mmCIF file of N, CA and C in Angstrom:
data_model
loop_
_atom_site.group_PDB
_atom_site.id
_atom_site.type_symbol
_atom_site.label_atom_id
_atom_site.label_comp_id
_atom_site.label_asym_id
_atom_site.label_seq_id
_atom_site.Cartn_x
_atom_site.Cartn_y
_atom_site.Cartn_z
ATOM 1 N N UNK X 21 -39.513 8.428 17.990
ATOM 2 C CA UNK X 21 -38.172 8.375 18.525
ATOM 3 C C UNK X 21 -37.608 9.795 18.558
ATOM 4 N N UNK X 22 -37.027 10.160 19.646
ATOM 5 C CA UNK X 22 -36.442 11.493 19.749
ATOM 6 C C UNK X 22 -35.013 11.457 19.220
ATOM 7 N N UNK X 23 -34.449 12.635 19.054
ATOM 8 C CA UNK X 23 -33.088 12.719 18.522
ATOM 9 C C UNK X 23 -32.075 12.081 19.463
ATOM 10 N N UNK X 24 -32.287 12.224 20.759
ATOM 11 C CA UNK X 24 -31.351 11.649 21.724
ATOM 12 C C UNK X 24 -31.291 10.133 21.612
ATOM 13 N N UNK X 25 -32.432 9.487 21.470
ATOM 14 C CA UNK X 25 -32.444 8.029 21.357
ATOM 15 C C UNK X 25 -31.840 7.581 20.032
ATOM 16 N N UNK X 26 -32.062 8.312 18.965
ATOM 17 C CA UNK X 26 -31.486 7.955 17.665
ATOM 18 C C UNK X 26 -29.969 8.029 17.728
ATOM 19 N N UNK X 27 -29.443 9.031 18.407
ATOM 20 C CA UNK X 27 -27.991 9.140 18.527
ATOM 21 C C UNK X 27 -27.422 8.018 19.382
ATOM 22 N N UNK X 28 -28.137 7.624 20.416
ATOM 23 C CA UNK X 28 -27.676 6.540 21.280
ATOM 24 C C UNK X 28 -27.643 5.209 20.535
ATOM 25 N N UNK X 29 -28.595 4.988 19.656
ATOM 26 C CA UNK X 29 -28.658 3.724 18.916
ATOM 27 C C UNK X 29 -27.519 3.632 17.905
ATOM 28 N N UNK X 30 -27.203 4.734 17.255
ATOM 29 C CA UNK X 30 -26.186 4.700 16.194
ATOM 30 C C UNK X 30 -24.784 4.984 16.707
ATOM 31 N N UNK X 31 -24.646 5.293 17.960
ATOM 32 C CA UNK X 31 -23.337 5.612 18.516
ATOM 33 C C UNK X 31 -22.504 4.336 18.667
ATOM 34 N N UNK X 32 -21.239 4.414 18.265
ATOM 35 C CA UNK X 32 -20.324 3.282 18.374
ATOM 36 C C UNK X 32 -19.267 3.637 19.407
ATOM 37 N N UNK X 33 -18.964 2.738 20.321
ATOM 38 C CA UNK X 33 -17.921 3.032 21.302
ATOM 39 C C UNK X 33 -16.576 3.300 20.621
ATOM 40 N N UNK X 34 -15.815 4.204 21.208
ATOM 41 C CA UNK X 34 -14.537 4.603 20.617
ATOM 42 C C UNK X 34 -13.573 3.439 20.483
ATOM 43 N N UNK X 35 -13.574 2.530 21.426
ATOM 44 C CA UNK X 35 -12.616 1.424 21.373
ATOM 45 C C UNK X 35 -12.881 0.498 20.193
ATOM 46 N N UNK X 36 -14.135 0.425 19.746
ATOM 47 C CA UNK X 36 -14.437 -0.403 18.565
ATOM 48 C C UNK X 36 -13.857 0.256 17.313
ATOM 49 N N UNK X 37 -14.012 1.565 17.213
ATOM 50 C CA UNK X 37 -13.431 2.299 16.079
ATOM 51 C C UNK X 37 -11.912 2.187 16.106
ATOM 52 N N UNK X 38 -11.334 2.350 17.276
ATOM 53 C CA UNK X 38 -9.883 2.249 17.422
ATOM 54 C C UNK X 38 -9.379 0.853 17.052
ATOM 55 N N UNK X 39 -10.123 -0.167 17.442
ATOM 56 C CA UNK X 39 -9.729 -1.537 17.108
ATOM 57 C C UNK X 39 -9.786 -1.755 15.591
ATOM 58 N N UNK X 40 -10.795 -1.217 14.939
ATOM 59 C CA UNK X 40 -10.906 -1.358 13.484
ATOM 60 C C UNK X 40 -9.780 -0.657 12.748
ATOM 61 N N UNK X 41 -9.458 0.554 13.178
ATOM 62 C CA UNK X 41 -8.361 1.296 12.544
ATOM 63 C C UNK X 41 -7.031 0.588 12.785
ATOM 64 N N UNK X 42 -6.835 0.101 13.996
ATOM 65 C CA UNK X 42 -5.596 -0.605 14.321
ATOM 66 C C UNK X 42 -5.441 -1.882 13.500
ATOM 67 N N UNK X 43 -6.532 -2.612 13.334
ATOM 68 C CA UNK X 43 -6.478 -3.840 12.531
ATOM 69 C C UNK X 43 -6.145 -3.512 11.077
ATOM 70 N N UNK X 44 -6.735 -2.460 10.547
ATOM 71 C CA UNK X 44 -6.434 -2.056 9.172
ATOM 72 C C UNK X 44 -4.985 -1.658 9.003
ATOM 73 N N UNK X 45 -4.454 -0.904 9.971
ATOM 74 C CA UNK X 45 -3.056 -0.493 9.909
ATOM 75 C C UNK X 45 -2.130 -1.703 10.003
ATOM 76 N N UNK X 46 -2.481 -2.642 10.861
ATOM 77 C CA UNK X 46 -1.673 -3.853 11.008
ATOM 78 C C UNK X 46 -1.590 -4.622 9.693
ATOM 79 N N UNK X 47 -2.731 -4.853 9.059
ATOM 80 C CA UNK X 47 -2.726 -5.621 7.811
ATOM 81 C C UNK X 47 -2.059 -4.862 6.672
ATOM 82 N N UNK X 48 -2.126 -3.528 6.699
ATOM 83 C CA UNK X 48 -1.407 -2.745 5.689
ATOM 84 C C UNK X 48 0.104 -2.924 5.856
ATOM 85 N N UNK X 49 0.575 -2.907 7.099
ATOM 86 C CA UNK X 49 2.004 -3.119 7.341
ATOM 87 C C UNK X 49 2.436 -4.537 6.990
ATOM 88 N N UNK X 50 1.584 -5.514 7.251
ATOM 89 C CA UNK X 50 1.893 -6.895 6.862
ATOM 90 C C UNK X 50 2.017 -6.984 5.343
ATOM 91 N N UNK X 51 1.135 -6.307 4.625
ATOM 92 C CA UNK X 51 1.208 -6.312 3.163
ATOM 93 C C UNK X 51 2.486 -5.685 2.642
ATOM 94 N N UNK X 52 2.916 -4.597 3.273
ATOM 95 C CA UNK X 52 4.172 -3.952 2.872
ATOM 96 C C UNK X 52 5.347 -4.879 3.148
ATOM 97 N N UNK X 53 5.341 -5.520 4.303
ATOM 98 C CA UNK X 53 6.446 -6.416 4.658
ATOM 99 C C UNK X 53 6.522 -7.607 3.699
ATOM 100 N N UNK X 54 5.384 -8.189 3.369
ATOM 101 C CA UNK X 54 5.364 -9.335 2.449
ATOM 102 C C UNK X 54 5.816 -8.896 1.061
ATOM 103 N N UNK X 55 5.333 -7.755 0.602
ATOM 104 C CA UNK X 55 5.746 -7.257 -0.715
ATOM 105 C C UNK X 55 7.228 -6.973 -0.783
ATOM 106 N N UNK X 56 7.768 -6.400 0.277
ATOM 107 C CA UNK X 56 9.207 -6.124 0.325
ATOM 108 C C UNK X 56 10.008 -7.417 0.299
ATOM 109 N N UNK X 57 9.550 -8.380 1.047
ATOM 110 C CA UNK X 57 10.253 -9.676 1.105
ATOM 111 C C UNK X 57 10.239 -10.375 -0.258
ATOM 112 N N UNK X 58 9.075 -10.352 -0.913
ATOM 113 C CA UNK X 58 8.975 -10.991 -2.227
ATOM 114 C C UNK X 58 9.831 -10.271 -3.259
ATOM 115 N N UNK X 59 9.892 -8.952 -3.166
ATOM 116 C CA UNK X 59 10.696 -8.183 -4.106
ATOM 117 C C UNK X 59 12.178 -8.523 -3.951
ATOM 118 N N UNK X 60 12.643 -8.580 -2.720
ATOM 119 C CA UNK X 60 14.049 -8.932 -2.480
ATOM 120 C C UNK X 60 14.342 -10.352 -2.922
ATOM 121 N N UNK X 61 13.403 -11.233 -2.687
ATOM 122 C CA UNK X 61 13.575 -12.638 -3.063
ATOM 123 C C UNK X 61 13.682 -12.778 -4.582
ATOM 124 N N UNK X 62 12.861 -12.015 -5.302
ATOM 125 C CA UNK X 62 12.878 -12.066 -6.759
ATOM 126 C C UNK X 62 14.192 -11.515 -7.292
ATOM 127 N N UNK X 63 14.712 -10.444 -6.669
ATOM 128 C CA UNK X 63 15.995 -9.871 -7.100
ATOM 129 C C UNK X 63 17.139 -10.856 -6.894
ATOM 130 N N UNK X 64 17.083 -11.631 -5.810
ATOM 131 C CA UNK X 64 18.136 -12.614 -5.553
ATOM 132 C C UNK X 64 18.056 -13.803 -6.496
ATOM 133 N N UNK X 65 16.881 -14.078 -7.039
ATOM 134 C CA UNK X 65 16.706 -15.231 -7.918
ATOM 135 C C UNK X 65 17.379 -15.007 -9.276
ATOM 136 N N UNK X 66 17.548 -13.748 -9.662
ATOM 137 C CA UNK X 66 18.184 -13.434 -10.943
ATOM 138 C C UNK X 66 19.692 -13.428 -10.736
ATOM 139 N N UNK X 67 20.465 -14.149 -11.565
ATOM 140 C CA UNK X 67 21.914 -14.208 -11.386
ATOM 141 C C UNK X 67 22.546 -12.817 -11.449
ATOM 142 N N UNK X 68 23.354 -12.507 -10.475
ATOM 143 C CA UNK X 68 24.052 -11.233 -10.450
ATOM 144 C C UNK X 68 23.168 -10.059 -10.085
ATOM 145 N N UNK X 69 21.910 -10.307 -9.766
ATOM 146 C CA UNK X 69 21.001 -9.232 -9.412
ATOM 147 C C UNK X 69 20.630 -8.340 -10.575
ATOM 148 N N UNK X 70 20.849 -8.817 -11.809
ATOM 149 C CA UNK X 70 20.549 -8.011 -12.986
ATOM 150 C C UNK X 70 19.304 -8.576 -13.655
ATOM 151 N N UNK X 71 18.357 -7.735 -13.898
ATOM 152 C CA UNK X 71 17.135 -8.178 -14.578
ATOM 153 C C UNK X 71 17.381 -8.209 -16.080
ATOM 154 N N UNK X 72 16.776 -9.160 -16.755
ATOM 155 C CA UNK X 72 16.933 -9.243 -18.200
ATOM 156 C C UNK X 72 16.004 -8.271 -18.915
ATOM 157 N N UNK X 73 14.890 -7.925 -18.284
ATOM 158 C CA UNK X 73 13.934 -6.997 -18.887
ATOM 159 C C UNK X 73 13.795 -5.803 -17.955
ATOM 160 N N UNK X 74 13.909 -4.595 -18.507
ATOM 161 C CA UNK X 74 13.790 -3.396 -17.697
ATOM 162 C C UNK X 74 12.349 -3.181 -17.268
ATOM 163 N N UNK X 75 12.189 -2.591 -16.119
ATOM 164 C CA UNK X 75 10.860 -2.228 -15.655
ATOM 165 C C UNK X 75 10.391 -1.006 -16.431
ATOM 166 N N UNK X 76 9.076 -0.779 -16.517
ATOM 167 C CA UNK X 76 8.570 0.334 -17.349
ATOM 168 C C UNK X 76 9.166 1.691 -17.014
ATOM 169 N N UNK X 77 9.421 1.985 -15.748
ATOM 170 C CA UNK X 77 9.949 3.300 -15.394
ATOM 171 C C UNK X 77 11.459 3.397 -15.598
ATOM 172 N N UNK X 78 12.111 2.274 -15.927
ATOM 173 C CA UNK X 78 13.541 2.290 -16.175
ATOM 174 C C UNK X 78 13.864 2.431 -17.663
ATOM 175 N N UNK X 79 12.881 2.314 -18.510
ATOM 176 C CA UNK X 79 13.102 2.394 -19.956
ATOM 177 C C UNK X 79 13.409 3.829 -20.359
ATOM 178 N N UNK X 80 14.312 3.970 -21.299
ATOM 179 C CA UNK X 80 14.636 5.293 -21.835
ATOM 180 C C UNK X 80 14.030 5.402 -23.223
ATOM 181 N N UNK X 81 13.638 6.603 -23.620
ATOM 182 C CA UNK X 81 13.067 6.758 -24.967
ATOM 183 C C UNK X 81 14.118 6.479 -26.036
ATOM 184 N N UNK X 82 13.733 5.810 -27.099
ATOM 185 C CA UNK X 82 14.678 5.451 -28.163
ATOM 186 C C UNK X 82 14.724 6.485 -29.271
ATOM 187 N N UNK X 83 13.829 7.477 -29.232
ATOM 188 C CA UNK X 83 13.776 8.460 -30.313
ATOM 189 C C UNK X 83 14.732 9.627 -30.095
ATOM 190 N N UNK X 84 15.514 9.626 -29.058
ATOM 191 C CA UNK X 84 16.459 10.710 -28.813
ATOM 192 C C UNK X 84 15.946 11.649 -27.738
ATOM 193 N N UNK X 85 16.679 12.729 -27.512
ATOM 194 C CA UNK X 85 16.284 13.662 -26.453
ATOM 195 C C UNK X 85 15.002 14.394 -26.804
ATOM 196 N N UNK X 86 14.242 14.711 -25.793
ATOM 197 C CA UNK X 86 12.985 15.437 -26.009
ATOM 198 C C UNK X 86 13.289 16.934 -26.161
ATOM 199 N N UNK X 87 12.481 17.590 -26.955
ATOM 200 C CA UNK X 87 12.637 19.039 -27.059
ATOM 201 C C UNK X 87 11.865 19.686 -25.894
ATOM 202 N N UNK X 88 12.376 20.776 -25.381
ATOM 203 C CA UNK X 88 11.760 21.423 -24.204
ATOM 204 C C UNK X 88 10.934 22.621 -24.622
ATOM 205 N N UNK X 89 10.149 22.528 -25.651
ATOM 206 C CA UNK X 89 9.320 23.641 -26.096
ATOM 207 C C UNK X 89 8.016 23.651 -25.416
#
């Protein structure tokens, strides 16, 4: 087999690659939309929109201010 024939066999049409990338982008956006919807729904389920337990990034250290050394 020559190099030209090997390249022809493994070559994929551009529209197939474009379709694959587009499908991946579509499902990524669907995932973001569903996650956003579920997050808003969960916030509305809590009375007054206040969570009883803080999220990990909302917690403050209890040992006092950190030293900047």
